[in-house]
mmCIF file with all atom_site columns, C-alpha atoms in Angstrom:
data_model
loop_
_atom_site.group_PDB
_atom_site.id
_atom_site.type_symbol
_atom_site.label_atom_id
_atom_site.label_alt_id
_atom_site.label_comp_id
_atom_site.label_asym_id
_atom_site.label_entity_id
_atom_site.label_seq_id
_atom_site.pdbx_PDB_ins_code
_atom_site.Cartn_x
_atom_site.Cartn_y
_atom_site.Cartn_z
_atom_site.occupancy
_atom_site.B_iso_or_equiv
_atom_site.pdbx_formal_charge
_atom_site.auth_seq_id
_atom_site.auth_comp_id
_atom_site.auth_asym_id
_atom_site.auth_atom_id
_atom_site.pdbx_PDB_model_num
ATOM 1   C CA . MET Q 1 1   ? 76.842 178.848 -72.672  1.00 80.00 ? 1   MET Q CA 1
ATOM 2   C CA . GLY Q 1 2   ? 74.864 177.170 -75.459  1.00 92.00 ? 2   GLY Q CA 1
ATOM 3   C CA . LYS Q 1 3   ? 75.435 176.428 -79.124  1.00 94.00 ? 3   LYS Q CA 1
ATOM 4   C CA . PRO Q 1 4   ? 75.332 179.075 -81.867  1.00 94.00 ? 4   PRO Q CA 1
ATOM 5   C CA . GLY Q 1 5   ? 72.396 178.681 -84.205  1.00 95.00 ? 5   GLY Q CA 1
ATOM 6   C CA . ILE Q 1 6   ? 70.590 176.402 -81.755  1.00 95.00 ? 6   ILE Q CA 1
ATOM 7   C CA . ASP Q 1 7   ? 70.491 178.171 -78.393  1.00 96.00 ? 7   ASP Q CA 1
ATOM 8   C CA . PHE Q 1 8   ? 70.926 181.660 -79.829  1.00 95.00 ? 8   PHE Q CA 1
ATOM 9   C CA . PRO Q 1 9   ? 71.314 183.102 -83.362  1.00 97.00 ? 9   PRO Q CA 1
ATOM 10  C CA . GLY Q 1 10  ? 74.620 181.985 -84.861  1.00 97.00 ? 10  GLY Q CA 1
ATOM 11  C CA . LEU Q 1 11  ? 76.954 184.056 -86.977  1.00 98.00 ? 11  LEU Q CA 1
ATOM 12  C CA . GLY Q 1 12  ? 77.936 182.283 -90.155  1.00 97.00 ? 12  GLY Q CA 1
ATOM 13  C CA . THR Q 1 13  ? 79.574 182.995 -93.456  1.00 98.00 ? 13  THR Q CA 1
ATOM 14  C CA . GLY Q 1 14  ? 79.286 181.570 -96.938  1.00 98.00 ? 14  GLY Q CA 1
ATOM 15  C CA . LEU Q 1 15  ? 81.062 181.827 -100.262 1.00 98.00 ? 15  LEU Q CA 1
ATOM 16  C CA . ALA Q 1 16  ? 79.498 181.702 -103.706 1.00 98.00 ? 16  ALA Q CA 1
ATOM 17  C CA . ILE Q 1 17  ? 82.248 180.320 -105.932 1.00 98.00 ? 17  ILE Q CA 1
ATOM 18  C CA . LEU Q 1 18  ? 81.618 181.089 -109.607 1.00 98.00 ? 18  LEU Q CA 1
ATOM 19  C CA . ARG Q 1 19  ? 83.247 179.704 -112.759 1.00 98.00 ? 19  ARG Q CA 1
ATOM 20  C CA . ASP Q 1 20  ? 82.153 179.796 -116.396 1.00 97.00 ? 20  ASP Q CA 1
ATOM 21  C CA . GLY Q 1 21  ? 78.624 180.948 -115.583 1.00 97.00 ? 21  GLY Q CA 1
ATOM 22  C CA . LYS Q 1 22  ? 78.089 178.312 -112.885 1.00 98.00 ? 22  LYS Q CA 1
ATOM 23  C CA . ILE Q 1 23  ? 78.037 178.198 -109.100 1.00 98.00 ? 23  ILE Q CA 1
ATOM 24  C CA . LEU Q 1 24  ? 79.691 175.502 -106.994 1.00 98.00 ? 24  LEU Q CA 1
ATOM 25  C CA . LEU Q 1 25  ? 77.245 173.731 -104.684 1.00 98.00 ? 25  LEU Q CA 1
ATOM 26  C CA . TYR Q 1 26  ? 77.707 170.919 -102.187 1.00 98.00 ? 26  TYR Q CA 1
ATOM 27  C CA . ARG Q 1 27  ? 75.061 168.573 -100.741 1.00 98.00 ? 27  ARG Q CA 1
ATOM 28  C CA . ARG Q 1 28  ? 74.875 168.840 -96.940  1.00 97.00 ? 28  ARG Q CA 1
ATOM 29  C CA . LEU Q 1 29  ? 74.776 165.755 -94.733  1.00 97.00 ? 29  LEU Q CA 1
ATOM 30  C CA . LYS Q 1 30  ? 74.065 167.526 -91.426  1.00 94.00 ? 30  LYS Q CA 1
ATOM 31  C CA . ALA Q 1 31  ? 71.560 170.038 -90.088  1.00 93.00 ? 31  ALA Q CA 1
ATOM 32  C CA . PRO Q 1 32  ? 70.591 172.607 -90.885  1.00 94.00 ? 32  PRO Q CA 1
ATOM 33  C CA . GLU Q 1 33  ? 69.006 171.425 -94.114  1.00 96.00 ? 33  GLU Q CA 1
ATOM 34  C CA . ALA Q 1 34  ? 70.603 167.983 -94.419  1.00 96.00 ? 34  ALA Q CA 1
ATOM 35  C CA . GLY Q 1 35  ? 70.204 166.651 -97.962  1.00 97.00 ? 35  GLY Q CA 1
ATOM 36  C CA . PHE Q 1 36  ? 69.976 170.134 -99.471  1.00 98.00 ? 36  PHE Q CA 1
ATOM 37  C CA . TRP Q 1 37  ? 72.479 171.719 -101.848 1.00 98.00 ? 37  TRP Q CA 1
ATOM 38  C CA . SER Q 1 38  ? 74.276 174.800 -100.549 1.00 98.00 ? 38  SER Q CA 1
ATOM 39  C CA . ILE Q 1 39  ? 77.246 177.085 -100.976 1.00 98.00 ? 39  ILE Q CA 1
ATOM 40  C CA . VAL Q 1 40  ? 80.367 176.391 -98.920  1.00 98.00 ? 40  VAL Q CA 1
ATOM 41  C CA . GLY Q 1 41  ? 80.537 178.055 -95.538  1.00 97.00 ? 41  GLY Q CA 1
ATOM 42  C CA . GLY Q 1 42  ? 80.146 177.688 -91.827  1.00 96.00 ? 42  GLY Q CA 1
ATOM 43  C CA . LYS Q 1 43  ? 80.427 179.301 -88.429  1.00 96.00 ? 43  LYS Q CA 1
ATOM 44  C CA . VAL Q 1 44  ? 82.553 182.392 -87.799  1.00 98.00 ? 44  VAL Q CA 1
ATOM 45  C CA . ASP Q 1 45  ? 84.935 181.685 -84.929  1.00 97.00 ? 45  ASP Q CA 1
ATOM 46  C CA . HIS Q 1 46  ? 85.369 184.156 -82.057  1.00 96.00 ? 46  HIS Q CA 1
ATOM 47  C CA . MET Q 1 47  ? 87.792 186.948 -83.057  1.00 97.00 ? 47  MET Q CA 1
ATOM 48  C CA . GLU Q 1 48  ? 87.888 185.743 -86.674  1.00 98.00 ? 48  GLU Q CA 1
ATOM 49  C CA . PRO Q 1 49  ? 86.881 188.272 -89.346  1.00 98.00 ? 49  PRO Q CA 1
ATOM 50  C CA . ALA Q 1 50  ? 83.920 186.948 -91.350  1.00 98.00 ? 50  ALA Q CA 1
ATOM 51  C CA . ALA Q 1 51  ? 85.735 187.298 -94.696  1.00 98.00 ? 51  ALA Q CA 1
ATOM 52  C CA . GLN Q 1 52  ? 88.630 185.202 -93.373  1.00 98.00 ? 52  GLN Q CA 1
ATOM 53  C CA . ALA Q 1 53  ? 86.139 182.637 -92.072  1.00 98.00 ? 53  ALA Q CA 1
ATOM 54  C CA . ALA Q 1 54  ? 84.553 182.436 -95.545  1.00 98.00 ? 54  ALA Q CA 1
ATOM 55  C CA . VAL Q 1 55  ? 87.939 181.714 -97.122  1.00 98.00 ? 55  VAL Q CA 1
ATOM 56  C CA . ARG Q 1 56  ? 88.891 179.209 -94.399  1.00 98.00 ? 56  ARG Q CA 1
ATOM 57  C CA . GLU Q 1 57  ? 85.599 177.322 -94.657  1.00 98.00 ? 57  GLU Q CA 1
ATOM 58  C CA . ALA Q 1 58  ? 85.703 177.278 -98.472  1.00 98.00 ? 58  ALA Q CA 1
ATOM 59  C CA . GLU Q 1 59  ? 89.255 175.936 -98.529  1.00 98.00 ? 59  GLU Q CA 1
ATOM 60  C CA . GLU Q 1 60  ? 88.502 173.324 -95.856  1.00 98.00 ? 60  GLU Q CA 1
ATOM 61  C CA . GLU Q 1 61  ? 85.358 172.101 -97.622  1.00 97.00 ? 61  GLU Q CA 1
ATOM 62  C CA . SER Q 1 62  ? 86.418 172.314 -101.282 1.00 98.00 ? 62  SER Q CA 1
ATOM 63  C CA . GLY Q 1 63  ? 90.209 171.980 -101.361 1.00 98.00 ? 63  GLY Q CA 1
ATOM 64  C CA . LEU Q 1 64  ? 90.372 175.089 -103.570 1.00 98.00 ? 64  LEU Q CA 1
ATOM 65  C CA . SER Q 1 65  ? 92.867 177.875 -102.986 1.00 98.00 ? 65  SER Q CA 1
ATOM 66  C CA . ILE Q 1 66  ? 90.719 181.012 -102.644 1.00 98.00 ? 66  ILE Q CA 1
ATOM 67  C CA . GLY Q 1 67  ? 91.922 184.415 -103.869 1.00 98.00 ? 67  GLY Q CA 1
ATOM 68  C CA . LYS Q 1 68  ? 90.026 187.717 -103.834 1.00 98.00 ? 68  LYS Q CA 1
ATOM 69  C CA . ILE Q 1 69  ? 86.491 187.723 -102.464 1.00 98.00 ? 69  ILE Q CA 1
ATOM 70  C CA . ASP Q 1 70  ? 83.821 190.435 -102.335 1.00 98.00 ? 70  ASP Q CA 1
ATOM 71  C CA . HIS Q 1 71  ? 80.869 190.915 -99.992  1.00 98.00 ? 71  HIS Q CA 1
ATOM 72  C CA . LEU Q 1 72  ? 77.634 189.942 -101.740 1.00 98.00 ? 72  LEU Q CA 1
ATOM 73  C CA . CYS Q 1 73  ? 74.912 190.153 -99.098  1.00 97.00 ? 73  CYS Q CA 1
ATOM 74  C CA . THR Q 1 74  ? 73.901 189.467 -95.513  1.00 97.00 ? 74  THR Q CA 1
ATOM 75  C CA . GLU Q 1 75  ? 71.153 186.906 -94.968  1.00 96.00 ? 75  GLU Q CA 1
ATOM 76  C CA . GLU Q 1 76  ? 69.152 185.675 -92.008  1.00 96.00 ? 76  GLU Q CA 1
ATOM 77  C CA . VAL Q 1 77  ? 67.778 182.163 -92.199  1.00 95.00 ? 77  VAL Q CA 1
ATOM 78  C CA . ILE Q 1 78  ? 65.522 180.472 -89.684  1.00 95.00 ? 78  ILE Q CA 1
ATOM 79  C CA . VAL Q 1 79  ? 65.122 176.757 -90.365  1.00 94.00 ? 79  VAL Q CA 1
ATOM 80  C CA . GLU Q 1 80  ? 62.074 175.751 -88.339  1.00 95.00 ? 80  GLU Q CA 1
ATOM 81  C CA . ALA Q 1 81  ? 62.451 172.044 -89.133  1.00 93.00 ? 81  ALA Q CA 1
ATOM 82  C CA . ASP Q 1 82  ? 65.937 171.986 -87.581  1.00 94.00 ? 82  ASP Q CA 1
ATOM 83  C CA . ARG Q 1 83  ? 65.238 174.670 -84.954  1.00 96.00 ? 83  ARG Q CA 1
ATOM 84  C CA . GLN Q 1 84  ? 68.239 176.665 -86.201  1.00 96.00 ? 84  GLN Q CA 1
ATOM 85  C CA . HIS Q 1 85  ? 68.687 180.407 -86.644  1.00 97.00 ? 85  HIS Q CA 1
ATOM 86  C CA . TRP Q 1 86  ? 71.662 181.849 -88.535  1.00 97.00 ? 86  TRP Q CA 1
ATOM 87  C CA . ILE Q 1 87  ? 72.760 185.260 -89.737  1.00 98.00 ? 87  ILE Q CA 1
ATOM 88  C CA . SER Q 1 88  ? 75.445 184.961 -92.411  1.00 97.00 ? 88  SER Q CA 1
ATOM 89  C CA . LEU Q 1 89  ? 77.678 187.286 -94.324  1.00 98.00 ? 89  LEU Q CA 1
ATOM 90  C CA . ILE Q 1 90  ? 77.838 185.962 -97.873  1.00 98.00 ? 90  ILE Q CA 1
ATOM 91  C CA . TYR Q 1 91  ? 80.769 186.622 -100.176 1.00 98.00 ? 91  TYR Q CA 1
ATOM 92  C CA . VAL Q 1 92  ? 81.415 185.890 -103.846 1.00 98.00 ? 92  VAL Q CA 1
ATOM 93  C CA . CYS Q 1 93  ? 84.602 184.555 -105.422 1.00 98.00 ? 93  CYS Q CA 1
ATOM 94  C CA . ARG Q 1 94  ? 85.724 184.251 -109.033 1.00 97.00 ? 94  ARG Q CA 1
ATOM 95  C CA . ASP Q 1 95  ? 89.439 184.138 -108.156 1.00 98.00 ? 95  ASP Q CA 1
ATOM 96  C CA . PHE Q 1 96  ? 90.554 180.669 -107.093 1.00 98.00 ? 96  PHE Q CA 1
ATOM 97  C CA . SER Q 1 97  ? 92.797 177.841 -108.183 1.00 98.00 ? 97  SER Q CA 1
ATOM 98  C CA . GLY Q 1 98  ? 92.511 174.087 -108.155 1.00 98.00 ? 98  GLY Q CA 1
ATOM 99  C CA . GLU Q 1 99  ? 89.606 171.741 -108.704 1.00 98.00 ? 99  GLU Q CA 1
ATOM 100 C CA . PRO Q 1 100 ? 86.937 171.167 -106.051 1.00 98.00 ? 100 PRO Q CA 1
ATOM 101 C CA . ARG Q 1 101 ? 86.990 167.927 -104.086 1.00 97.00 ? 101 ARG Q CA 1
ATOM 102 C CA . LEU Q 1 102 ? 85.076 166.321 -101.238 1.00 97.00 ? 102 LEU Q CA 1
ATOM 103 C CA . MET Q 1 103 ? 87.331 167.318 -98.342  1.00 97.00 ? 103 MET Q CA 1
ATOM 104 C CA . GLU Q 1 104 ? 84.844 166.730 -95.521  1.00 96.00 ? 104 GLU Q CA 1
ATOM 105 C CA . PRO Q 1 105 ? 82.873 163.583 -96.438  1.00 96.00 ? 105 PRO Q CA 1
ATOM 106 C CA . ASP Q 1 106 ? 81.359 163.501 -92.946  1.00 96.00 ? 106 ASP Q CA 1
ATOM 107 C CA . LYS Q 1 107 ? 79.649 166.850 -93.699  1.00 96.00 ? 107 LYS Q CA 1
ATOM 108 C CA . LEU Q 1 108 ? 79.222 166.944 -97.497  1.00 96.00 ? 108 LEU Q CA 1
ATOM 109 C CA . SER Q 1 109 ? 78.341 164.121 -99.881  1.00 95.00 ? 109 SER Q CA 1
ATOM 110 C CA . ASP Q 1 110 ? 78.342 165.511 -103.422 1.00 96.00 ? 110 ASP Q CA 1
ATOM 111 C CA . PHE Q 1 111 ? 79.299 168.636 -105.317 1.00 97.00 ? 111 PHE Q CA 1
ATOM 112 C CA . GLY Q 1 112 ? 78.808 170.130 -108.738 1.00 98.00 ? 112 GLY Q CA 1
ATOM 113 C CA . TRP Q 1 113 ? 78.806 173.240 -110.876 1.00 98.00 ? 113 TRP Q CA 1
ATOM 114 C CA . PHE Q 1 114 ? 75.303 174.488 -111.689 1.00 98.00 ? 114 PHE Q CA 1
ATOM 115 C CA . GLY Q 1 115 ? 73.946 177.126 -114.044 1.00 97.00 ? 115 GLY Q CA 1
ATOM 116 C CA . ARG Q 1 116 ? 70.909 179.210 -113.141 1.00 96.00 ? 116 ARG Q CA 1
ATOM 117 C CA . ASP Q 1 117 ? 68.746 177.004 -115.398 1.00 95.00 ? 117 ASP Q CA 1
ATOM 118 C CA . ASP Q 1 118 ? 69.936 173.655 -114.016 1.00 97.00 ? 118 ASP Q CA 1
ATOM 119 C CA . LEU Q 1 119 ? 69.955 174.200 -110.253 1.00 98.00 ? 119 LEU Q CA 1
ATOM 120 C CA . PRO Q 1 120 ? 69.128 171.232 -108.001 1.00 97.00 ? 120 PRO Q CA 1
ATOM 121 C CA . VAL Q 1 121 ? 65.549 171.096 -106.720 1.00 95.00 ? 121 VAL Q CA 1
ATOM 122 C CA . GLN Q 1 122 ? 66.563 170.869 -103.064 1.00 97.00 ? 122 GLN Q CA 1
ATOM 123 C CA . LEU Q 1 123 ? 68.394 174.175 -102.584 1.00 98.00 ? 123 LEU Q CA 1
ATOM 124 C CA . SER Q 1 124 ? 69.192 175.384 -99.072  1.00 97.00 ? 124 SER Q CA 1
ATOM 125 C CA . GLU Q 1 125 ? 67.729 178.701 -97.966  1.00 95.00 ? 125 GLU Q CA 1
ATOM 126 C CA . PHE Q 1 126 ? 71.228 180.241 -98.014  1.00 94.00 ? 126 PHE Q CA 1
ATOM 127 C CA . ALA Q 1 127 ? 71.815 179.005 -101.568 1.00 97.00 ? 127 ALA Q CA 1
ATOM 128 C CA . LYS Q 1 128 ? 68.460 180.438 -102.692 1.00 97.00 ? 128 LYS Q CA 1
ATOM 129 C CA . ALA Q 1 129 ? 69.208 183.804 -101.084 1.00 95.00 ? 129 ALA Q CA 1
ATOM 130 C CA . THR Q 1 130 ? 72.726 183.895 -102.526 1.00 97.00 ? 130 THR Q CA 1
ATOM 131 C CA . ILE Q 1 131 ? 71.575 183.032 -106.045 1.00 98.00 ? 131 ILE Q CA 1
ATOM 132 C CA . ALA Q 1 132 ? 68.871 185.719 -105.832 1.00 97.00 ? 132 ALA Q CA 1
ATOM 133 C CA . HIS Q 1 133 ? 71.622 188.299 -105.214 1.00 97.00 ? 133 HIS Q CA 1
ATOM 134 C CA . LEU Q 1 134 ? 73.751 187.177 -108.155 1.00 98.00 ? 134 LEU Q CA 1
ATOM 135 C CA . SER Q 1 135 ? 73.239 188.885 -111.497 1.00 95.00 ? 135 SER Q CA 1
ATOM 136 C CA . GLU Q 1 136 ? 72.337 187.336 -114.820 1.00 94.00 ? 136 GLU Q CA 1
ATOM 137 C CA . GLU Q 1 137 ? 75.888 188.177 -115.890 1.00 94.00 ? 137 GLU Q CA 1
ATOM 138 C CA . ASP Q 1 138 ? 77.239 185.898 -113.138 1.00 94.00 ? 138 ASP Q CA 1
ATOM 139 C CA . PHE Q 1 139 ? 75.529 182.985 -114.905 1.00 95.00 ? 139 PHE Q CA 1
ATOM 140 C CA . ARG Q 1 140 ? 76.888 183.705 -118.407 1.00 92.00 ? 140 ARG Q CA 1
#
């Protein structure tokens, strides 16, 4: 059958969580792009709507309670170094409660809120694509 993203293109989802002109990013510990900063997200499960997967993944990874989300973009990322290929539906959220935490320390090591002018150097391809679709107003 194979593994999504490795043996055939995987379907993923991500969520750009915004607060006070900053985006929430987590540092990944596993491929693809281990060591890089990225938005929360993951694989869409069979029969799971992508928007629900984005909320589920965000809540599992951050501990936040996610409210309304909106579709931002669809991105395809091929990470040659990790031999992974993903197509992801990316959403944006400004409606959430709680404070982010490290909920999955086996997958994510650090997190922080970053403005457009103070982004980490090692951004994942999905984070770069997501940030490119956000407006200047999102970072005010």
